PDB file of N, CA and C in Angstrom:
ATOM      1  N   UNK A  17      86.932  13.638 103.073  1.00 56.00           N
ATOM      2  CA  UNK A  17      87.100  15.063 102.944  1.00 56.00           C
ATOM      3  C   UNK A  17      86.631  15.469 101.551  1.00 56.00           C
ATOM      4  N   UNK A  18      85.418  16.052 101.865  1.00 58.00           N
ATOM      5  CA  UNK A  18      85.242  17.160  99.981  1.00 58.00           C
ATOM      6  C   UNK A  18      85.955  17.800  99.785  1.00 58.00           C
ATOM      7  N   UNK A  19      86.226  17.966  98.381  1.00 65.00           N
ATOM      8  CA  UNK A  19      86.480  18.734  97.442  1.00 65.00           C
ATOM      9  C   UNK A  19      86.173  20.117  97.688  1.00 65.00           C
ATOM     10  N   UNK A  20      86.414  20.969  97.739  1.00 63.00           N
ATOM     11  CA  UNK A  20      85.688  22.360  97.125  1.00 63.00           C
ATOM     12  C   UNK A  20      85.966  22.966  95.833  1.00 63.00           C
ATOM     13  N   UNK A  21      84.910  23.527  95.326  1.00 62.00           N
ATOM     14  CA  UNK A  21      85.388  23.463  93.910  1.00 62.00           C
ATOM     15  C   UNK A  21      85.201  25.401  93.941  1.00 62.00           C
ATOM     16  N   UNK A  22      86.424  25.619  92.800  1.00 61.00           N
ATOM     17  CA  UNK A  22      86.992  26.860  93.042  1.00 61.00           C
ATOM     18  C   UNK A  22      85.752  27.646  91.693  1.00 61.00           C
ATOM     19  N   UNK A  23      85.300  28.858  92.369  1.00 63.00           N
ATOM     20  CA  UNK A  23      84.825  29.096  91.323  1.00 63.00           C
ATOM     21  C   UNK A  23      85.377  30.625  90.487  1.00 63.00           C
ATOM     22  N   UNK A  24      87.158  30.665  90.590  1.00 61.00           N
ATOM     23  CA  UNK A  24      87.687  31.648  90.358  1.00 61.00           C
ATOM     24  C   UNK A  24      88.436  31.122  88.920  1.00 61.00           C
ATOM     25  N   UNK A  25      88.292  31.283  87.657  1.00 61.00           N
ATOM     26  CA  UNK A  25      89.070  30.928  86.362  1.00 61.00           C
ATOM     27  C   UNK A  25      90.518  31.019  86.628  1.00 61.00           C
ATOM     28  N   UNK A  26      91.370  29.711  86.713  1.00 59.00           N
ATOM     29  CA  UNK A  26      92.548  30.278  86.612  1.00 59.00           C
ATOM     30  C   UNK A  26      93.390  31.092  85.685  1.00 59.00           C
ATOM     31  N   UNK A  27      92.839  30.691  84.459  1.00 60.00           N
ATOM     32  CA  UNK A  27      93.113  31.433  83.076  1.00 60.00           C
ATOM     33  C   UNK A  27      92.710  32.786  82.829  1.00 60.00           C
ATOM     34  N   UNK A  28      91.909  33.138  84.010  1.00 57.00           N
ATOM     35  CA  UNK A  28      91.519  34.314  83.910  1.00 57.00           C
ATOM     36  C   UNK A  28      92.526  35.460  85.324  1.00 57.00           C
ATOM     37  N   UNK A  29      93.201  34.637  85.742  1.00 58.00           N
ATOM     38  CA  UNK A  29      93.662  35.720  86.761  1.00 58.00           C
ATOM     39  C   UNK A  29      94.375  37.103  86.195  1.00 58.00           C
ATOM     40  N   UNK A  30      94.783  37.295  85.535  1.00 60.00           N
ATOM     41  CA  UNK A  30      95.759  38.157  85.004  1.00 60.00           C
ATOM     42  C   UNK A  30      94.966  39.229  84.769  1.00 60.00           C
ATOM     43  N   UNK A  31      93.913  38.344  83.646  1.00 59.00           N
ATOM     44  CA  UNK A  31      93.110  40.029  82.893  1.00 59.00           C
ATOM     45  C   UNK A  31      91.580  40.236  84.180  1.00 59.00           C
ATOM     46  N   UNK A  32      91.574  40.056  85.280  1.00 62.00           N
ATOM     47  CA  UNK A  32      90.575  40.374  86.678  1.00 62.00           C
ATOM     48  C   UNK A  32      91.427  41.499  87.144  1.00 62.00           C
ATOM     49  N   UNK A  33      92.668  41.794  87.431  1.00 69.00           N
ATOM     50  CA  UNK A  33      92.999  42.786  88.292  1.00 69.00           C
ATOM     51  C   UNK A  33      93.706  43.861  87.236  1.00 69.00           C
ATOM     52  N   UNK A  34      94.797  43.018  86.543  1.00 69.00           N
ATOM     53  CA  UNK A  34      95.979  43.714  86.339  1.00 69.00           C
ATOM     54  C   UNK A  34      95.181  44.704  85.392  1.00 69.00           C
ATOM     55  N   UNK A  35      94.360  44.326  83.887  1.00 71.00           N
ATOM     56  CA  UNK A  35      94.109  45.162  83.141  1.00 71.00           C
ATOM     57  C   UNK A  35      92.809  46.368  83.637  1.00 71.00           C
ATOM     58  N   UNK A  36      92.304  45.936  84.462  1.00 74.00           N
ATOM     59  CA  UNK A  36      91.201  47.333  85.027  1.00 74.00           C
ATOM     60  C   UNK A  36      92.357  48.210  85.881  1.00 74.00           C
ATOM     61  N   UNK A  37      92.944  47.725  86.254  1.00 75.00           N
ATOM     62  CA  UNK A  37      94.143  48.662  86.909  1.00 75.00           C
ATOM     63  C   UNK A  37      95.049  49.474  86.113  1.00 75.00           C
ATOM     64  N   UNK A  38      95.669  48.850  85.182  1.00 76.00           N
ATOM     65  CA  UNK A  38      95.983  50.011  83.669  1.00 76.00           C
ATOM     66  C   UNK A  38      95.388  50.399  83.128  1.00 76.00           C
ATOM     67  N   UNK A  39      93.974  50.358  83.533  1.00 76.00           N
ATOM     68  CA  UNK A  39      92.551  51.324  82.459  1.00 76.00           C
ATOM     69  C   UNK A  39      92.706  52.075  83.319  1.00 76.00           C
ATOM     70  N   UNK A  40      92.386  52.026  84.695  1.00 78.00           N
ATOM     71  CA  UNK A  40      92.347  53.395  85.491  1.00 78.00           C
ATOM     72  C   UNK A  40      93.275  54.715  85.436  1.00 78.00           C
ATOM     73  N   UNK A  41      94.231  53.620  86.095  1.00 74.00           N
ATOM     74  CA  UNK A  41      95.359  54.421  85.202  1.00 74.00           C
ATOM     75  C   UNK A  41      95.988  55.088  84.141  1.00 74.00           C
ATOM     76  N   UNK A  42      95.188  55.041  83.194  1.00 74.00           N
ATOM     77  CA  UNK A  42      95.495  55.638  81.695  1.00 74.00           C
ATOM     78  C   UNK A  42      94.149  56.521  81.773  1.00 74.00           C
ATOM     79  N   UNK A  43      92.994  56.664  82.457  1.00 77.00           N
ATOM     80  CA  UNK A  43      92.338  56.983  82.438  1.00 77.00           C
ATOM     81  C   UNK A  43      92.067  58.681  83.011  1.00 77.00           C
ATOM     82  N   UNK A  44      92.512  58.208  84.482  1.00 72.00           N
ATOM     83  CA  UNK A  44      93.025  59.056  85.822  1.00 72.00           C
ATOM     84  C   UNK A  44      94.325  60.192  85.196  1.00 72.00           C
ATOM     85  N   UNK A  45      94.954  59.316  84.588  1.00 69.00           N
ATOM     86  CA  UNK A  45      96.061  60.242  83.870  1.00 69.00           C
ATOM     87  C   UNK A  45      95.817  61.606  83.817  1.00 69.00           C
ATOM     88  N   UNK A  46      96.611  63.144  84.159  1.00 70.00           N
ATOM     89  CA  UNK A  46      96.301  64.517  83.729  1.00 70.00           C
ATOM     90  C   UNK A  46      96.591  64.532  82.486  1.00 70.00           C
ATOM     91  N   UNK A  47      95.273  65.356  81.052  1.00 76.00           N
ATOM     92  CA  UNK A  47      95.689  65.140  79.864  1.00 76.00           C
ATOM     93  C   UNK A  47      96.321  66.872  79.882  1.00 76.00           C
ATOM     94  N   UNK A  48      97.859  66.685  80.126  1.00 75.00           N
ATOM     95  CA  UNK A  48      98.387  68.531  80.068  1.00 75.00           C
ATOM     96  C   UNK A  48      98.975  68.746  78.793  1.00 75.00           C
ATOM     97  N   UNK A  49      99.125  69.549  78.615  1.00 83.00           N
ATOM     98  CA  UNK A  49     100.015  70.684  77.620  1.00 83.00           C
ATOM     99  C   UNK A  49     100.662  71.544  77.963  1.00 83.00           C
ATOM    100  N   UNK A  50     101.928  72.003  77.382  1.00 85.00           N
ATOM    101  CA  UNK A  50     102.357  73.036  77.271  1.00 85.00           C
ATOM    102  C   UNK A  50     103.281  73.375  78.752  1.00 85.00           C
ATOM    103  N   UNK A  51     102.840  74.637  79.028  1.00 86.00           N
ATOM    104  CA  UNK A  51     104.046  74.907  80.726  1.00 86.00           C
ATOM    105  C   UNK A  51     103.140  74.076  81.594  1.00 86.00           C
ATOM    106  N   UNK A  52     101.987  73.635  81.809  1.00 84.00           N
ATOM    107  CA  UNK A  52     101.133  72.815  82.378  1.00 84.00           C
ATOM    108  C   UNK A  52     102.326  71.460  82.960  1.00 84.00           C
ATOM    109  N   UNK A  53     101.858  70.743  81.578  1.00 83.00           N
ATOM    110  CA  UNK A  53     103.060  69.447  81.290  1.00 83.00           C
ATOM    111  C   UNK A  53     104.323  69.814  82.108  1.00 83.00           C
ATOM    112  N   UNK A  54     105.347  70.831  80.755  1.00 86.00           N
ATOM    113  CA  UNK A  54     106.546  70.510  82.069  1.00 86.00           C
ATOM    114  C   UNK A  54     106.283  71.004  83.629  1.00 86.00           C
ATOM    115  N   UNK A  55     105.733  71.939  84.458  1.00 86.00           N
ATOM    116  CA  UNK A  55     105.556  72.318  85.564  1.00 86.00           C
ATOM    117  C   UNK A  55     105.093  70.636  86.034  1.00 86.00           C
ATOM    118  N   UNK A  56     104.560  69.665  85.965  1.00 82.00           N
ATOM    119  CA  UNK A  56     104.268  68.414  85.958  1.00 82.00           C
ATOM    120  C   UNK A  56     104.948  67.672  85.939  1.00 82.00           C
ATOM    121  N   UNK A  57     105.857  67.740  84.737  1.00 85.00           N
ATOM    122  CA  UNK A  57     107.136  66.203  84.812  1.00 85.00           C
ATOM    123  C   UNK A  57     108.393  66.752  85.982  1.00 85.00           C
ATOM    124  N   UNK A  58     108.867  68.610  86.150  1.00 89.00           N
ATOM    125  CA  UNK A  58     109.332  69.097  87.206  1.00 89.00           C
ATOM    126  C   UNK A  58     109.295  68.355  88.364  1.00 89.00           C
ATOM    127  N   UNK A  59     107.775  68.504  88.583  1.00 88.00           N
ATOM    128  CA  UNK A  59     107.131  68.192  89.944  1.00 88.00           C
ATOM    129  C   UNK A  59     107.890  66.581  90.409  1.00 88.00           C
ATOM    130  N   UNK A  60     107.407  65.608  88.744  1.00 89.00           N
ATOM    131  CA  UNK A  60     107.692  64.696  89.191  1.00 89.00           C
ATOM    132  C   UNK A  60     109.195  63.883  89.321  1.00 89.00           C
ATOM    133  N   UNK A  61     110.302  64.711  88.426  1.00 93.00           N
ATOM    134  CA  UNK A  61     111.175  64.421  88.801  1.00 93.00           C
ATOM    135  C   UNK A  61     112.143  65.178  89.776  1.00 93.00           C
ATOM    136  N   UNK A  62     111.626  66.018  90.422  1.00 92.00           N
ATOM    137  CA  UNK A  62     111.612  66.511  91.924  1.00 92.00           C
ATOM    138  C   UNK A  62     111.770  65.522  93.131  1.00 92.00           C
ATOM    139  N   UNK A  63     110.438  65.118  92.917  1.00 93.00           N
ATOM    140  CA  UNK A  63     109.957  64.031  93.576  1.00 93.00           C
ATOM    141  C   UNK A  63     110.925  62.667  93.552  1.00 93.00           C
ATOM    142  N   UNK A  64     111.210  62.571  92.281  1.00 94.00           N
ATOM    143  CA  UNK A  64     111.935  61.107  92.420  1.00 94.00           C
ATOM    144  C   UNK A  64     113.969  61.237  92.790  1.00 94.00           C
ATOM    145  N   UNK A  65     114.040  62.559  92.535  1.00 94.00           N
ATOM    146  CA  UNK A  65     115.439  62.810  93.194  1.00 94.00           C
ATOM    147  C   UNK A  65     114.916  63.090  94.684  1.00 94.00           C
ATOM    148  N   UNK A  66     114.582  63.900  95.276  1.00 94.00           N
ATOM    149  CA  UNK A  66     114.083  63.641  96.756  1.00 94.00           C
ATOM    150  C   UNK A  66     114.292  62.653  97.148  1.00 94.00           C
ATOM    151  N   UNK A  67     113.853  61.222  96.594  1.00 94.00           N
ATOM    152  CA  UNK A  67     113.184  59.892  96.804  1.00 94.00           C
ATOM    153  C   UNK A  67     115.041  59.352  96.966  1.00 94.00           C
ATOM    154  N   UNK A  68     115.583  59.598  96.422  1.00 95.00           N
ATOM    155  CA  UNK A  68     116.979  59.304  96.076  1.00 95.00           C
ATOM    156  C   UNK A  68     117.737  59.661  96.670  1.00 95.00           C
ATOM    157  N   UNK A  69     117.725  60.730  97.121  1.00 95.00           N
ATOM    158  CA  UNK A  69     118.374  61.364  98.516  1.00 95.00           C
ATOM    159  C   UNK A  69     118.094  60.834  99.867  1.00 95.00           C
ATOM    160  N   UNK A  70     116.725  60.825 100.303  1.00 94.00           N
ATOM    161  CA  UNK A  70     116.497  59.819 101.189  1.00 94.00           C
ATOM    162  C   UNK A  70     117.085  58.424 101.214  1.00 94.00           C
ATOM    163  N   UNK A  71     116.959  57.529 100.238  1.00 95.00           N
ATOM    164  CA  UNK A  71     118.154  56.434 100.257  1.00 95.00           C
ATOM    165  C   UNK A  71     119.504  56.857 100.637  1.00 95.00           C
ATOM    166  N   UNK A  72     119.872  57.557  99.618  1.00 95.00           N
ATOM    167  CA  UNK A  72     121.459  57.842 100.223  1.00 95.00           C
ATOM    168  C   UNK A  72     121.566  58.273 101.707  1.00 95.00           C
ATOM    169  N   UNK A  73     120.806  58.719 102.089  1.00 93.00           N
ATOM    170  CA  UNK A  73     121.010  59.357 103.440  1.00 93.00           C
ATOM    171  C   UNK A  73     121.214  57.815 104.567  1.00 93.00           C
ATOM    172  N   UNK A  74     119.630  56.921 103.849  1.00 92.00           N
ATOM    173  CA  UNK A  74     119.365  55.789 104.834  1.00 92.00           C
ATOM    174  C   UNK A  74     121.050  54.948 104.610  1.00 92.00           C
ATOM    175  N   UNK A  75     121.724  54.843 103.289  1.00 93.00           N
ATOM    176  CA  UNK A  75     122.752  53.782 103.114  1.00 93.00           C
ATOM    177  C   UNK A  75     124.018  55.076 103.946  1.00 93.00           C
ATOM    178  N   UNK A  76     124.143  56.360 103.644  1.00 90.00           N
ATOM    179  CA  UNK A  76     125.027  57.080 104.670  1.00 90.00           C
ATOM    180  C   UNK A  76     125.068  56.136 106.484  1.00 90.00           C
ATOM    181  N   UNK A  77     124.001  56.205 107.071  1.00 90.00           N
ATOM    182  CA  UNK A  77     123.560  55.879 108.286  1.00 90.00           C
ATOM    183  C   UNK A  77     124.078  54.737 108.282  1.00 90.00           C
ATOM    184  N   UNK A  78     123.723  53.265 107.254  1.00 89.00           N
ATOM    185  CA  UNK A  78     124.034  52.121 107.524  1.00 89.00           C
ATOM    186  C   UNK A  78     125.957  52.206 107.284  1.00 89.00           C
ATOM    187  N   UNK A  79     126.532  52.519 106.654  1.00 91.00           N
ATOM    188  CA  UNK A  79     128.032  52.534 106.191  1.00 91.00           C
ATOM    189  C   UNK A  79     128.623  53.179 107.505  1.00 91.00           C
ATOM    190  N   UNK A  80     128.020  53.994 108.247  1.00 89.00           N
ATOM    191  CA  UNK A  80     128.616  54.751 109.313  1.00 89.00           C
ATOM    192  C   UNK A  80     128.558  54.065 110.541  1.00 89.00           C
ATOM    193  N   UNK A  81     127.558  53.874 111.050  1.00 88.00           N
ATOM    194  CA  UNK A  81     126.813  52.321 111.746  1.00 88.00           C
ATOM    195  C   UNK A  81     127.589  51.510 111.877  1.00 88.00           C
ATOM    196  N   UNK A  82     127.532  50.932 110.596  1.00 90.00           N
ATOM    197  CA  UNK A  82     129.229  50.177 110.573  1.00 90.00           C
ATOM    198  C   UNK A  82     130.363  50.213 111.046  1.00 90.00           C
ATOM    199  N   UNK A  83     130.732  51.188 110.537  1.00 91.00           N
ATOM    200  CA  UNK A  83     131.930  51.629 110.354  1.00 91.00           C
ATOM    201  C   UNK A  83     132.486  51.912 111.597  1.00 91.00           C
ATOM    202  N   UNK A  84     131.831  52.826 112.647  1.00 90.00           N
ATOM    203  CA  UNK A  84     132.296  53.401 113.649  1.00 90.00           C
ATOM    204  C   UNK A  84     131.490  51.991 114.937  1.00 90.00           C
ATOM    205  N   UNK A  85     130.320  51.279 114.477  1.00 86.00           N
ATOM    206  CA  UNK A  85     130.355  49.975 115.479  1.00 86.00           C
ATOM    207  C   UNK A  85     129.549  51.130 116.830  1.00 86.00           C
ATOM    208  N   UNK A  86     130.441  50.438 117.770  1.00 86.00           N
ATOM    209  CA  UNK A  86     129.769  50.848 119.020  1.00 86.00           C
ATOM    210  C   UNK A  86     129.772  52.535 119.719  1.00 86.00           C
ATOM    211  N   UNK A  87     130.630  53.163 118.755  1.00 87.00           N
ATOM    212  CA  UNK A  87     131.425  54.448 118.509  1.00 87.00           C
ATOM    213  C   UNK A  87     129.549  55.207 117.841  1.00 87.00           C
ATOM    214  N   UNK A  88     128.912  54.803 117.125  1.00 83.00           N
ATOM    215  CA  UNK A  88     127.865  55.261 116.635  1.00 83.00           C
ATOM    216  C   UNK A  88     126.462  55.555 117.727  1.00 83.00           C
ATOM    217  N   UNK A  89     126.605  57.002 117.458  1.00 86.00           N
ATOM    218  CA  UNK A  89     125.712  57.578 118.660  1.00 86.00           C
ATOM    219  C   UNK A  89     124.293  57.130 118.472  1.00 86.00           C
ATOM    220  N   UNK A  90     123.344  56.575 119.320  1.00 82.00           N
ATOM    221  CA  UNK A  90     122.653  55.763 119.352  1.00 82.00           C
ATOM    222  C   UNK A  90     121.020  56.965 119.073  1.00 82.00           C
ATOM    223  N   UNK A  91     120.758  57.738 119.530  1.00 81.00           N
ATOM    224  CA  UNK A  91     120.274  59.317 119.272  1.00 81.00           C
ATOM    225  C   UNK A  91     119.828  59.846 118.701  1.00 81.00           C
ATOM    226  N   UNK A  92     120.948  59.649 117.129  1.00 81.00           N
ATOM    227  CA  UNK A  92     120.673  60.647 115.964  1.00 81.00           C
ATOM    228  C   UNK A  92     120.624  59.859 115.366  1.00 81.00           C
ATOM    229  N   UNK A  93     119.131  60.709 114.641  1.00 81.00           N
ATOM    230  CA  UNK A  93     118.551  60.571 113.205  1.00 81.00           C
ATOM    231  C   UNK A  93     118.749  61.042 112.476  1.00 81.00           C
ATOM    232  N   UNK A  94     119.079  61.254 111.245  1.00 85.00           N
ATOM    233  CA  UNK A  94     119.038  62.108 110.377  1.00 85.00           C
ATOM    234  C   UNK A  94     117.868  62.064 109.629  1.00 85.00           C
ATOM    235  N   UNK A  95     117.741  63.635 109.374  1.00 88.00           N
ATOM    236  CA  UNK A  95     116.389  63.896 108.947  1.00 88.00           C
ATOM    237  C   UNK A  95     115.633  63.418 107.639  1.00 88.00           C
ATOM    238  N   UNK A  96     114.717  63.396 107.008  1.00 91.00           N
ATOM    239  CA  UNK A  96     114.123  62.767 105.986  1.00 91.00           C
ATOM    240  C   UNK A  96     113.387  64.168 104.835  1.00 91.00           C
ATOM    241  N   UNK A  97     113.642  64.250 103.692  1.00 92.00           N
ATOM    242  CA  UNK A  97     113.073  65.191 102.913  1.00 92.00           C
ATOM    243  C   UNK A  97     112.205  65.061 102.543  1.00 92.00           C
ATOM    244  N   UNK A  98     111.042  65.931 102.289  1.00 91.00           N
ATOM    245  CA  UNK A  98     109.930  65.749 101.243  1.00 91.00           C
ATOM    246  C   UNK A  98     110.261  66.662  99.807  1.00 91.00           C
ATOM    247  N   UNK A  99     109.661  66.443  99.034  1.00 89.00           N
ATOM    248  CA  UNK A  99     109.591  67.448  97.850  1.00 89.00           C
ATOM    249  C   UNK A  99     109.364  69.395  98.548  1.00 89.00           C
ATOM    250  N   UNK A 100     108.214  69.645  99.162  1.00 89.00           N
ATOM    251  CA  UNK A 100     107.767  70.255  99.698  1.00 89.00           C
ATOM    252  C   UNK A 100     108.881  71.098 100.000  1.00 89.00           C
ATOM    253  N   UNK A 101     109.926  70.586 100.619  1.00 89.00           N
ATOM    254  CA  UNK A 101     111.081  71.171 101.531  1.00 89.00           C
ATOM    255  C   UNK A 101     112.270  72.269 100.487  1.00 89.00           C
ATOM    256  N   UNK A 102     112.075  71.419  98.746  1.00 87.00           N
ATOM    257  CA  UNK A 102     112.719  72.314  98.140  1.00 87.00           C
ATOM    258  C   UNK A 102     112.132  73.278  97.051  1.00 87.00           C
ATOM    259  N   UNK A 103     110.922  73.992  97.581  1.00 81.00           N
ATOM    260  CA  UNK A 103     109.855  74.854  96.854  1.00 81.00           C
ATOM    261  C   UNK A 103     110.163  75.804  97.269  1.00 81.00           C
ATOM    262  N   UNK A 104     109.873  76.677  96.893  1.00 75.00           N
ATOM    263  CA  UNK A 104     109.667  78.240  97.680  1.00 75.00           C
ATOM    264  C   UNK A 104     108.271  78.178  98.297  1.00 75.00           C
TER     265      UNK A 104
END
C-alpha cells in the first residue's frame, strides 16, 4: 500500500482559513457614526434579545413537556419571533 503524500502544510492550517476570514470581516464591517451607529448597535441588540426569547420560549415548552408528561397537548406550538415583529 502507498503512501500518499499530503500536500496541505500542517503548520499552516490556522493562518489558510481562520485569518482571511477576520480580514473579511473587519473589512465588510459598516464604518458608521453618530445616530447611524446607535440606530445599528439598537438593531443589533434587538436582535440578540429576540434570539433570547426564543430560547426561553423553546426551554418554557421543554419544562412543561415535562412536567405535565402525557397531559401535554401534542398540537401546540408556540410561536417563534423575529426582530421584524417588534418594529413599527
Amino acid at each position: 500500500m502507498s503512501k500518499k503524500k499530503s500536500y496541505m502544510n500542517k503548520s499552516n492550517l490556522i493562518k489558510e482559513g481562520f485569518f482571511d476570514k477576520l480580514k473579511s470581516f473587519l473589512t465588510v464591517r459598516p464604518n458608521l457614526k453618530g445616530k447611524e451607529k446607535i440606530s445599528y448597535l439598537n438593531k443589533i441588540k434587538l436582535a440578540l434579545k429576540v434570539s433570547n426569547l426564543n430560547k426561553a420560549i423553546d426551554d418554557f415548552e421543554k419544562v412543561s413537556k415535562k412536567h405535565l408528561g402525557k397531559d401535554y397537548p401534542k398540537n401546540i406550538k408556540l410561536g417563534r419571533f423575529e426582530p421584524k415583529d417588534f418594529l413599527k
